[in-house]
Amino acid sequence: MTVIRSEAPLVWREIAAVAAGAPLQLSPGTEARIRGARAIVEQIVARGIRAYGVNTGVGALCDVVVSPAQQHELSHNILMSHAVGVGAPLGKEETRAIMAAAINNYAHGGSGVRVEIVAQLAALLEADCLPEVPAFGSVGYLSHMAHIALVCVGAGHVRWRGERLGGAEALERLGLAPLALEAKEGLSLVNGTPCVTGLAALALERAQRLLDWADAVAAMSFENLGGQIAAFDAQSLAFRVSPGLARVGARMRAALAQSGLLAAALGRRTQDPLSMRTIPHVHGAARDVLAATEEVVNRELASTTDNPIVDGTPDAPRVFSQAHAVGASIALAMDSLATAVAQVAAMAERRLDRLVNPLVSGLPAFLAYPGGTHSGFMIAQYTAASLVAQNRRDAAPASLDGGVTSGLQEDHLCHATPAALKALAVIENSSRILGIELLAAAQAYDLQPVAAVRADYTQTLYGQIRSVVPTYRDDRPLAGDMSVAFRMIAGGSPPPLPDPQAAPCTPEPLASCALQPPLQGVATPGTHASANEEMPGAVGH
């Protein structure tokens, strides 16, 4: 699928598609809009109209007038001085997402860059020749785009076909020439919110996939623990108004339909523990946050986020030098999404703890098979608890970090890009937690003492995990299995659920369920990955 930037702005799903490798093209009308904005900048320069970053310095130097002869030097120097990122480089998808969001921003026609600048970025994307962008060092938006723009002028470094190349050599191999920046282009290349917006699009995609898995894995644990299906009753859930809650309730009813295990557990308890009966409430709240975040990110993609913004016509140019480059709304949205995902993962760890605790599960201690000389999932639960604690630290709001930069000129900072990076880290940690719960739930089925059938959906999911990971017998490092489960969750989707509207709210009576004996054997062995697997994440190519 080719993503085309036309008159309409891109939406987050299109940014995520480009990040995954889809080509990005500009429509002829979009190119004309970019050229029109450039003509306005040229008139601002010719008429000597005071414009921040065009014929003045930047930041605290905004009142220093720059002569026309120095404006090329100003643009070039902005890239050099703003390329101050540190740490490991962003991953391939993260870099592509930022570049796509930047191109989308320039296509609004308010930035005033030449179309050649946008074409250069698009050519790098098309060739998958990606600038090396250090992940850290930004309080807002500057350093990431500066490192990307360096390559356009023949500086910096790229990763291309497994090689690390200097920017000039990379352009030469692609048949491109380094660009000499003109007035305003240096500032337009580093400011605005494409870095956080691109990363936010990835966070949305990964969070959406994680929440689908969270429902599926929770269904397996709920079934193994003999939960009371009334927790998902549609009439009961309707008392709380929440689209996410209603959706999760329907998904859980569909996933657990016809479960003999749940039929056998009917009436066993008046109420289940909160980590079981609040699955619709917690997962649903996270889905509501996800929906709200989608709106924020799409609004950001529909906005021109430069400072200054050029408008009007060449005959009547206008310059708006205000604060549209500050991403307060998207910073708050990323903080909120990180917290929502962290809460889902924290509850998953609580279900995992119940699965491994024989005092509440009715299963062998720590899901060890056989017990005594085997530890089973005892220490895997430690890992999950550690990741929950890491999420708790990472979910602290970046948008409140504050700080003062640029000689008091920038005395309020929203830390939007760090908020997006933290959200991505929380999502990755949470995928690992759910992966451990997935393994434990599959192991619980193998050791389940109740002779009753599973729901069709959970049986399918059990078969999927057992096709790649056999029953665990302390016969191999468990980290390898955890790596496989993580890749399943971070890199793919769970089996699709049947139509929730067709699923009954309660299981069939036990007498009508065909029974099967507890599983004692080992499923077909699969392959095992290293614990140091390559997966989507905030940093690392």
Coordinates of C-alpha atoms in Angstrom, one line a residue:
M1 CA 0.0 0.0 0.0
T2 CA 1.3 3.4 -1.0
V3 CA 0.5 6.3 1.4
I4 CA -0.3 9.5 -0.5
R5 CA -0.1 12.9 1.2
S6 CA -2.9 14.7 -0.6
E7 CA -5.0 17.7 0.4
A8 CA -6.0 15.8 3.5
P9 CA -3.4 15.3 6.3
L10 CA -2.2 11.9 7.1
V11 CA -3.7 10.1 10.1
W12 CA -1.9 8.0 12.6
R13 CA -2.5 4.7 10.9
E14 CA -0.9 6.0 7.7
I15 CA 2.1 7.2 9.7
A16 CA 2.4 3.7 11.2
A17 CA 2.1 2.1 7.8
V18 CA 5.0 4.2 6.5
A19 CA 7.0 3.3 9.6
A20 CA 6.5 -0.4 8.7
G21 CA 7.8 0.2 5.2
A22 CA 4.9 1.5 3.0
P23 CA 6.0 4.1 0.4
L24 CA 5.0 7.7 0.9
Q25 CA 4.3 10.0 -2.0
L26 CA 3.2 13.6 -2.4
S27 CA 0.3 14.5 -4.6
P28 CA 0.9 17.3 -7.3
G29 CA -1.5 19.6 -5.3
T30 CA 0.6 19.1 -2.2
E31 CA 3.8 20.0 -4.0
A32 CA 2.1 23.1 -5.3
R33 CA 1.1 24.1 -1.7
I34 CA 4.7 23.6 -0.5
R35 CA 6.0 25.8 -3.4
G36 CA 3.4 28.5 -2.6
A37 CA 4.6 28.7 1.0
R38 CA 8.2 29.0 -0.2
A39 CA 7.3 31.9 -2.4
I40 CA 5.9 33.7 0.7
V41 CA 9.2 33.2 2.5
E42 CA 11.1 34.6 -0.4
Q43 CA 9.0 37.7 -0.3
I44 CA 9.5 38.0 3.5
V45 CA 13.3 38.0 2.8
A46 CA 13.1 40.4 -0.1
R47 CA 11.0 42.9 1.8
G48 CA 12.9 42.6 5.0
I49 CA 9.8 41.7 7.1
R50 CA 10.9 40.7 10.6
A51 CA 10.4 37.0 11.0
Y52 CA 11.7 34.7 13.7
G53 CA 14.3 32.3 12.4
V54 CA 14.2 33.8 8.9
N55 CA 16.1 37.0 9.4
T56 CA 16.6 36.8 13.2
G57 CA 18.4 34.5 15.5
V58 CA 16.6 31.7 17.3
G59 CA 15.7 31.1 21.0
A60 CA 17.1 33.8 23.2
L61 CA 18.7 35.4 20.1
C62 CA 15.4 36.1 18.5
D63 CA 16.0 39.9 18.6
V64 CA 19.3 39.7 16.8
V65 CA 18.8 40.7 13.1
V66 CA 20.5 38.5 10.5
S67 CA 21.3 40.0 7.1
P68 CA 20.3 38.3 3.9
A69 CA 23.9 37.3 3.2
Q70 CA 23.9 35.4 6.6
Q71 CA 20.6 33.6 6.3
H72 CA 22.1 30.6 4.5
E73 CA 24.7 30.4 7.2
L74 CA 22.0 30.7 9.9
S75 CA 20.0 27.8 8.5
H76 CA 23.1 25.6 8.2
N77 CA 24.4 26.4 11.7
I78 CA 21.0 25.6 13.2
L79 CA 21.4 22.0 12.1
M80 CA 24.9 21.7 13.4
S81 CA 24.2 23.3 16.8
H82 CA 20.9 21.5 17.3
A83 CA 22.2 18.0 16.5
V84 CA 23.0 17.2 20.2
G85 CA 21.2 13.8 20.7
V86 CA 22.8 11.2 22.9
G87 CA 22.5 7.5 23.5
A88 CA 21.6 4.6 21.3
P89 CA 19.9 5.4 18.0
L90 CA 16.2 5.1 17.4
G91 CA 15.0 1.9 15.7
K92 CA 14.1 1.8 12.0
E93 CA 10.4 2.1 12.5
E94 CA 10.8 5.0 14.9
T95 CA 13.0 6.9 12.5
R96 CA 10.7 6.3 9.5
A97 CA 7.7 7.4 11.6
I98 CA 9.3 10.7 12.5
M99 CA 10.3 11.4 8.9
A100 CA 6.8 10.7 7.6
A101 CA 5.3 13.0 10.2
A102 CA 7.8 15.7 9.2
I103 CA 6.8 15.4 5.6
N104 CA 3.2 15.6 6.5
N105 CA 3.8 18.8 8.4
Y106 CA 5.7 20.5 5.6
A107 CA 2.8 19.4 3.2
H108 CA 0.4 21.7 5.1
G109 CA 2.1 24.6 3.3
G110 CA 2.9 26.7 6.4
S111 CA 6.6 25.8 6.8
G112 CA 8.1 27.6 3.8
V113 CA 10.7 25.0 2.9
R114 CA 11.5 24.3 -0.7
V115 CA 9.9 21.2 -2.2
E116 CA 13.5 19.9 -2.8
I117 CA 13.9 19.5 1.0
V118 CA 10.7 17.4 1.2
A119 CA 11.7 15.4 -1.8
Q120 CA 15.1 14.6 -0.2
L121 CA 13.5 13.3 2.9
A122 CA 11.0 11.3 0.8
A123 CA 13.9 9.8 -1.2
L124 CA 15.7 8.7 1.9
L125 CA 12.5 7.0 3.1
E126 CA 11.9 5.3 -0.3
A127 CA 15.4 3.9 -0.3
D128 CA 15.1 2.9 3.4
C129 CA 18.4 4.8 3.9
L130 CA 17.7 6.1 7.4
P131 CA 19.5 8.8 9.4
E132 CA 21.1 7.7 12.7
V133 CA 19.1 9.5 15.3
P134 CA 20.2 9.3 19.0
A135 CA 17.1 8.6 21.1
F136 CA 17.8 11.0 24.0
G137 CA 18.6 14.6 24.7
S138 CA 15.4 16.4 23.8
V139 CA 13.2 18.4 26.1
G140 CA 10.7 19.0 23.3
Y141 CA 11.4 18.4 19.6
L142 CA 14.7 19.8 18.3
S143 CA 17.5 17.2 18.3
H144 CA 15.8 14.3 16.6
M145 CA 14.9 16.2 13.5
A146 CA 18.3 17.9 13.5
H147 CA 20.0 14.6 13.2
I148 CA 17.7 13.6 10.3
A149 CA 18.2 16.9 8.5
L150 CA 22.0 16.5 8.8
V151 CA 21.9 13.8 6.1
C152 CA 20.1 16.2 3.7
V153 CA 23.1 18.5 3.7
G154 CA 25.6 15.6 3.5
A155 CA 26.5 15.4 7.2
G156 CA 25.6 13.0 9.9
H157 CA 25.3 9.2 9.4
V158 CA 22.8 6.7 8.0
R159 CA 22.1 3.0 8.3
W160 CA 21.6 1.5 4.8
R161 CA 21.6 -2.2 3.8
G162 CA 23.5 -3.2 7.0
E163 CA 26.2 -0.5 6.6
R164 CA 26.8 2.7 8.6
L165 CA 27.6 5.5 6.1
G166 CA 28.4 9.2 6.3
G167 CA 25.6 11.4 5.0
A168 CA 27.6 12.6 2.0
E169 CA 28.5 9.0 0.9
A170 CA 24.9 7.9 1.4
L171 CA 23.6 10.7 -0.8
E172 CA 26.2 9.9 -3.5
R173 CA 25.2 6.2 -3.6
L174 CA 21.5 7.2 -4.0
G175 CA 22.4 9.7 -6.8
L176 CA 21.5 12.7 -4.7
A177 CA 23.4 15.9 -4.0
P178 CA 23.7 17.6 -0.6
L179 CA 21.3 20.5 -0.3
A180 CA 22.4 24.1 0.6
L181 CA 19.8 25.4 3.0
E182 CA 18.2 28.8 2.4
A183 CA 16.4 31.2 4.7
K184 CA 14.1 29.6 7.3
E185 CA 14.8 26.0 6.2
G186 CA 17.2 25.2 9.0
L187 CA 14.6 26.2 11.6
S188 CA 11.8 24.5 9.7
L189 CA 13.8 21.3 9.7
V190 CA 14.3 21.1 13.4
N191 CA 11.1 22.6 15.0
G192 CA 7.5 21.5 15.2
T193 CA 6.2 18.2 16.6
P194 CA 6.9 15.5 14.0
C195 CA 9.2 13.6 16.3
V196 CA 6.7 13.1 19.1
T197 CA 3.8 12.7 16.6
G198 CA 5.6 10.0 14.6
L199 CA 6.5 8.2 17.8
A200 CA 3.0 8.6 19.1
A201 CA 1.6 6.9 16.0
L202 CA 3.8 3.9 16.7
A203 CA 2.7 3.9 20.3
L204 CA -0.9 3.8 19.3
E205 CA -0.3 0.9 16.9
R206 CA 1.6 -1.1 19.5
A207 CA -0.8 -0.3 22.3
Q208 CA -3.8 -1.3 20.3
R209 CA -2.2 -4.7 19.5
L210 CA -1.2 -5.1 23.2
L211 CA -4.7 -4.4 24.4
D212 CA -6.1 -7.1 22.0
W213 CA -3.6 -9.5 23.4
A214 CA -4.4 -8.5 27.0
D215 CA -8.0 -9.5 26.5
A216 CA -7.0 -12.8 24.9
V217 CA -4.4 -13.7 27.6
A218 CA -6.7 -12.6 30.4
A219 CA -9.4 -15.0 29.1
M220 CA -7.0 -17.9 29.4
S221 CA -6.0 -17.0 33.0
F222 CA -9.7 -16.4 33.9
E223 CA -10.6 -19.8 32.6
N224 CA -7.8 -21.6 34.3
L225 CA -8.6 -19.9 37.6
G226 CA -12.3 -20.8 37.4
G227 CA -13.7 -17.3 37.3
Q228 CA -17.3 -16.4 37.6
I229 CA -18.6 -15.6 34.1
A230 CA -21.1 -13.2 35.5
A231 CA -18.3 -10.6 35.7
F232 CA -18.9 -10.1 31.9
D233 CA -22.6 -10.0 31.9
A234 CA -23.8 -7.4 29.4
Q235 CA -26.7 -6.1 31.5
S236 CA -24.4 -5.7 34.5
L237 CA -21.7 -3.9 32.6
A238 CA -24.2 -1.5 31.0
F239 CA -24.6 0.2 34.4
R240 CA -21.2 1.9 33.8
V241 CA -21.1 4.1 30.7
S242 CA -17.9 3.3 28.8
P243 CA -17.4 2.2 25.2
G244 CA -14.2 0.5 26.1
L245 CA -15.8 -1.5 29.0
A246 CA -18.7 -2.6 26.8
R247 CA -16.3 -3.7 24.1
V248 CA -14.0 -5.7 26.4
G249 CA -17.0 -7.3 28.1
A250 CA -18.3 -8.5 24.7
R251 CA -14.8 -9.7 23.7
M252 CA -14.5 -11.7 27.0
R253 CA -18.0 -13.3 26.5
A254 CA -17.0 -14.3 23.0
A255 CA -13.6 -15.6 24.0
L256 CA -15.0 -17.7 26.9
A257 CA -18.2 -19.0 25.2
Q258 CA -18.9 -22.7 25.7
S259 CA -16.2 -23.1 28.3
G260 CA -16.6 -26.3 30.2
L261 CA -14.0 -25.1 32.8
L262 CA -16.1 -22.1 33.6
A263 CA -19.3 -24.1 33.6
A264 CA -17.7 -26.4 36.2
A265 CA -16.8 -23.3 38.3
L266 CA -20.3 -21.7 38.3
G267 CA -21.3 -20.7 41.8
R268 CA -17.9 -21.6 43.4
R269 CA -17.4 -18.0 44.6
T270 CA -19.6 -15.0 45.2
Q271 CA -17.0 -12.7 43.8
D272 CA -13.7 -13.2 42.1
P273 CA -10.6 -11.2 43.0
L274 CA -10.4 -7.8 41.4
S275 CA -7.6 -8.8 39.0
M276 CA -10.2 -11.1 37.4
R277 CA -13.6 -9.4 37.7
T278 CA -12.4 -5.9 36.7
I279 CA -10.9 -7.0 33.4
P280 CA -13.6 -5.1 31.5
H281 CA -13.2 -2.1 33.7
V282 CA -9.4 -1.8 33.5
H283 CA -8.9 -3.0 30.0
G284 CA -11.9 -1.0 28.9
A285 CA -10.6 2.2 30.6
A286 CA -7.3 1.7 28.7
R287 CA -9.2 1.4 25.4
D288 CA -11.1 4.6 26.2
V289 CA -7.7 6.3 26.8
L290 CA -6.4 4.8 23.5
A291 CA -9.4 6.3 21.6
A292 CA -8.9 9.7 23.2
T293 CA -5.2 9.6 22.3
E294 CA -6.0 8.7 18.7
E295 CA -8.0 11.9 18.4
V296 CA -5.1 14.0 19.9
V297 CA -2.6 12.4 17.5
N298 CA -4.8 12.9 14.4
R299 CA -5.4 16.5 15.4
E300 CA -1.6 17.0 15.8
L301 CA -1.1 15.6 12.3
A302 CA -3.8 17.9 11.0
S303 CA -2.0 20.9 12.5
T304 CA 0.8 23.1 11.3
T305 CA 3.3 23.0 14.1
D306 CA 6.1 25.3 13.0
N307 CA 7.3 28.5 14.6
P308 CA 7.0 30.7 12.7
I309 CA 4.2 29.8 10.4
V310 CA 3.9 31.6 7.0
D311 CA 0.6 32.4 5.5
G312 CA -1.1 34.8 3.1
T313 CA 0.2 35.4 -0.4
P314 CA 3.5 36.6 -1.9
D315 CA 1.8 40.0 -2.3
A316 CA 0.5 40.0 1.3
P317 CA 2.8 37.7 3.3
R318 CA 1.9 37.0 6.9
V319 CA 4.1 35.6 9.7
F320 CA 2.8 34.0 12.9
S321 CA 5.6 33.6 15.4
Q322 CA 3.8 32.1 18.4
A323 CA 4.0 28.7 20.1
H324 CA 2.5 26.0 17.8
A325 CA 5.7 24.0 18.0
V326 CA 5.0 23.2 21.7
G327 CA 3.3 19.8 22.0
A328 CA 1.4 20.2 25.3
S329 CA -1.6 18.2 24.2
I330 CA 0.3 15.3 22.7
A331 CA 2.7 15.2 25.7
L332 CA -0.3 14.8 28.1
A333 CA -1.8 12.2 25.8
M334 CA 1.4 10.1 25.8
D335 CA 1.7 10.3 29.5
S336 CA -1.9 9.1 29.8
L337 CA -1.4 6.3 27.4
A338 CA 1.7 5.1 29.2
T339 CA -0.2 5.1 32.5
A340 CA -3.2 3.2 31.0
V341 CA -1.0 0.5 29.5
A342 CA 1.0 0.2 32.7
Q343 CA -2.2 -0.5 34.7
V344 CA -3.3 -3.2 32.3
A345 CA 0.2 -4.9 32.7
A346 CA 0.2 -4.5 36.5
M347 CA -3.1 -6.4 36.6
A348 CA -1.8 -9.1 34.3
E349 CA 1.1 -9.6 36.8
R350 CA -1.5 -10.1 39.6
R351 CA -3.3 -12.8 37.5
L352 CA 0.1 -14.4 36.9
D353 CA 0.8 -14.4 40.6
R354 CA -2.5 -16.2 41.2
L355 CA -1.7 -18.8 38.6
V356 CA 1.6 -19.7 40.2
N357 CA 0.2 -19.6 43.8
P358 CA -1.3 -23.0 44.8
L359 CA -3.1 -21.4 47.7
V360 CA -5.5 -19.7 45.3
S361 CA -5.1 -21.5 41.9
G362 CA -5.8 -25.1 42.8
L363 CA -2.8 -25.9 40.5
P364 CA 0.6 -27.3 41.3
A365 CA 2.9 -24.8 43.0
F366 CA 4.5 -22.4 40.5
L367 CA 3.1 -24.5 37.7
A368 CA 6.1 -26.7 38.1
Y369 CA 5.9 -30.1 36.4
P370 CA 6.6 -32.2 38.3
G371 CA 7.0 -30.3 41.6
G372 CA 9.8 -30.7 44.2
T373 CA 12.9 -30.5 42.2
H374 CA 11.4 -28.1 39.6
S375 CA 10.8 -24.3 40.1
G376 CA 8.5 -23.8 37.1
F377 CA 7.3 -20.2 36.8
M378 CA 8.4 -19.1 40.2
I379 CA 11.1 -16.8 39.0
A380 CA 9.3 -15.7 35.8
Q381 CA 6.8 -14.1 38.1
Y382 CA 9.7 -12.2 39.7
T383 CA 10.6 -10.9 36.2
A384 CA 7.1 -9.7 35.7
A385 CA 7.0 -8.0 39.0
S386 CA 10.3 -6.2 38.1
L387 CA 8.8 -5.0 34.8
V388 CA 5.7 -3.7 36.6
A389 CA 8.0 -1.7 38.9
Q390 CA 9.9 -0.4 35.9
N391 CA 6.6 0.6 34.3
R392 CA 5.6 2.4 37.5
R393 CA 8.8 4.5 37.3
D394 CA 8.4 5.2 33.5
A395 CA 4.7 6.1 33.9
A396 CA 5.6 9.2 35.9
P397 CA 4.5 12.2 33.8
A398 CA 7.2 13.6 31.6
S399 CA 4.9 16.6 30.8
L400 CA 5.4 17.9 34.4
D401 CA 9.2 17.7 34.3
G402 CA 9.6 21.4 33.4
G403 CA 12.9 23.1 33.2
V404 CA 14.3 26.4 31.8
T405 CA 16.4 26.7 28.6
S406 CA 17.6 29.3 26.1
G407 CA 18.4 32.0 28.6
L408 CA 14.9 32.2 30.1
Q409 CA 13.3 32.5 26.6
E410 CA 12.0 29.0 26.9
D411 CA 10.9 28.8 30.5
H412 CA 8.2 26.2 30.3
L413 CA 8.9 22.8 28.7
C414 CA 6.4 20.0 28.0
H415 CA 8.9 17.2 27.3
A416 CA 6.6 15.8 24.6
T417 CA 9.1 13.5 22.8
P418 CA 10.4 12.0 26.1
A419 CA 6.8 11.3 27.0
A420 CA 6.4 9.4 23.7
L421 CA 9.6 7.5 24.3
K422 CA 8.5 6.5 27.8
A423 CA 5.1 5.3 26.4
L424 CA 6.9 3.1 23.9
A425 CA 9.1 1.7 26.7
V426 CA 6.0 1.0 28.9
I427 CA 4.3 -0.8 26.0
E428 CA 7.4 -3.0 25.4
N429 CA 7.7 -3.9 29.1
S430 CA 4.0 -4.7 29.1
S431 CA 4.3 -6.9 26.1
R432 CA 6.9 -8.9 28.0
I433 CA 4.6 -9.2 31.1
L434 CA 1.7 -10.4 29.0
G435 CA 4.1 -12.9 27.3
I436 CA 4.9 -14.4 30.6
E437 CA 1.2 -14.6 31.6
L438 CA 0.5 -16.3 28.2
L439 CA 3.1 -18.9 28.9
A440 CA 1.9 -19.5 32.4
A441 CA -1.7 -19.8 31.3
A442 CA -0.8 -22.4 28.7
Q443 CA 1.2 -24.3 31.4
A444 CA -1.8 -24.1 33.7
Y445 CA -4.0 -25.8 31.0
D446 CA -1.4 -28.6 30.9
L447 CA -1.7 -29.1 34.7
Q448 CA -5.4 -28.3 35.0
P449 CA -7.1 -30.8 37.4
V450 CA -10.6 -30.1 36.2
A451 CA -11.6 -32.6 33.4
A452 CA -13.6 -30.2 31.2
V453 CA -13.3 -28.6 27.8
R454 CA -11.8 -25.2 27.2
A455 CA -13.6 -22.5 25.2
D456 CA -13.1 -22.8 21.5
Y457 CA -11.2 -19.5 21.4
T458 CA -8.8 -20.3 24.3
Q459 CA -8.2 -23.7 22.8
T460 CA -7.1 -22.0 19.6
L461 CA -4.9 -19.7 21.5
Y462 CA -3.4 -22.6 23.5
G463 CA -2.7 -24.4 20.2
Q464 CA -0.9 -21.3 18.9
I465 CA 1.4 -21.0 21.8
R466 CA 2.0 -24.8 21.9
S467 CA 2.9 -24.8 18.2
V468 CA 6.1 -22.9 19.1
V469 CA 6.7 -23.5 22.8
P470 CA 6.3 -27.0 24.4
T471 CA 5.3 -27.6 28.0
Y472 CA 7.9 -26.3 30.4
R473 CA 9.7 -28.9 32.5
D474 CA 12.7 -27.0 33.8
D475 CA 14.6 -28.6 30.9
R476 CA 15.8 -25.4 29.2
P477 CA 16.3 -21.7 30.1
L478 CA 12.8 -20.2 30.5
A479 CA 14.1 -16.9 29.1
G480 CA 14.0 -18.5 25.6
D481 CA 10.3 -19.3 25.9
M482 CA 9.7 -15.8 27.2
S483 CA 11.4 -14.3 24.2
V484 CA 9.1 -16.3 21.8
A485 CA 6.0 -15.2 23.7
F486 CA 7.2 -11.6 23.6
R487 CA 7.6 -11.8 19.8
M488 CA 4.2 -13.2 19.4
I489 CA 2.6 -10.3 21.3
A490 CA 4.8 -7.5 20.1
G491 CA 5.0 -8.6 16.5
G492 CA 1.5 -10.0 15.7
S493 CA -2.1 -10.2 16.6
P494 CA -4.0 -12.8 18.6
P495 CA -6.5 -15.1 16.8
P496 CA -9.5 -13.0 15.8
L497 CA -12.4 -13.2 18.2
P498 CA -15.8 -14.4 16.9
D499 CA -18.6 -11.9 16.6
P500 CA -19.3 -10.7 20.2
Q501 CA -22.9 -10.1 19.4
A502 CA -23.4 -13.8 18.7
A503 CA -21.7 -15.1 21.9
P504 CA -23.8 -16.1 24.9
C505 CA -23.2 -14.3 28.2
T506 CA -22.9 -17.5 30.2
P507 CA -21.4 -20.9 29.5
E508 CA -23.5 -24.0 28.7
P509 CA -24.3 -26.2 31.8
L510 CA -21.6 -28.6 32.7
A511 CA -23.7 -31.6 31.7
S512 CA -23.9 -30.5 28.1
C513 CA -20.1 -30.1 27.7
A514 CA -18.0 -32.8 26.3
L515 CA -15.2 -33.7 28.7
Q516 CA -11.6 -34.3 28.1
P517 CA -8.9 -35.6 30.5
P518 CA -6.2 -33.2 31.9
L519 CA -3.3 -32.9 29.5
Q520 CA -0.3 -34.8 30.7
G521 CA 1.9 -34.9 27.6
V522 CA 4.1 -32.4 25.9
A523 CA 2.9 -30.6 22.8
T524 CA 4.9 -30.6 19.7
P525 CA 8.2 -28.8 20.4
G526 CA 8.9 -25.6 18.5
T527 CA 11.8 -23.3 18.0
H528 CA 13.1 -21.1 20.7
A529 CA 14.6 -17.6 20.3
S530 CA 17.4 -16.0 22.3
A531 CA 16.4 -13.7 25.1
N532 CA 18.2 -10.9 23.3
E533 CA 15.7 -10.9 20.4
E534 CA 15.3 -8.0 18.1
M535 CA 11.8 -6.5 18.4
P536 CA 10.1 -3.1 18.0
G537 CA 11.3 -0.7 20.7
A538 CA 12.3 2.9 21.3
V539 CA 16.0 2.4 20.5
G540 CA 18.2 0.2 18.4
H541 CA 18.2 -0.6 14.7

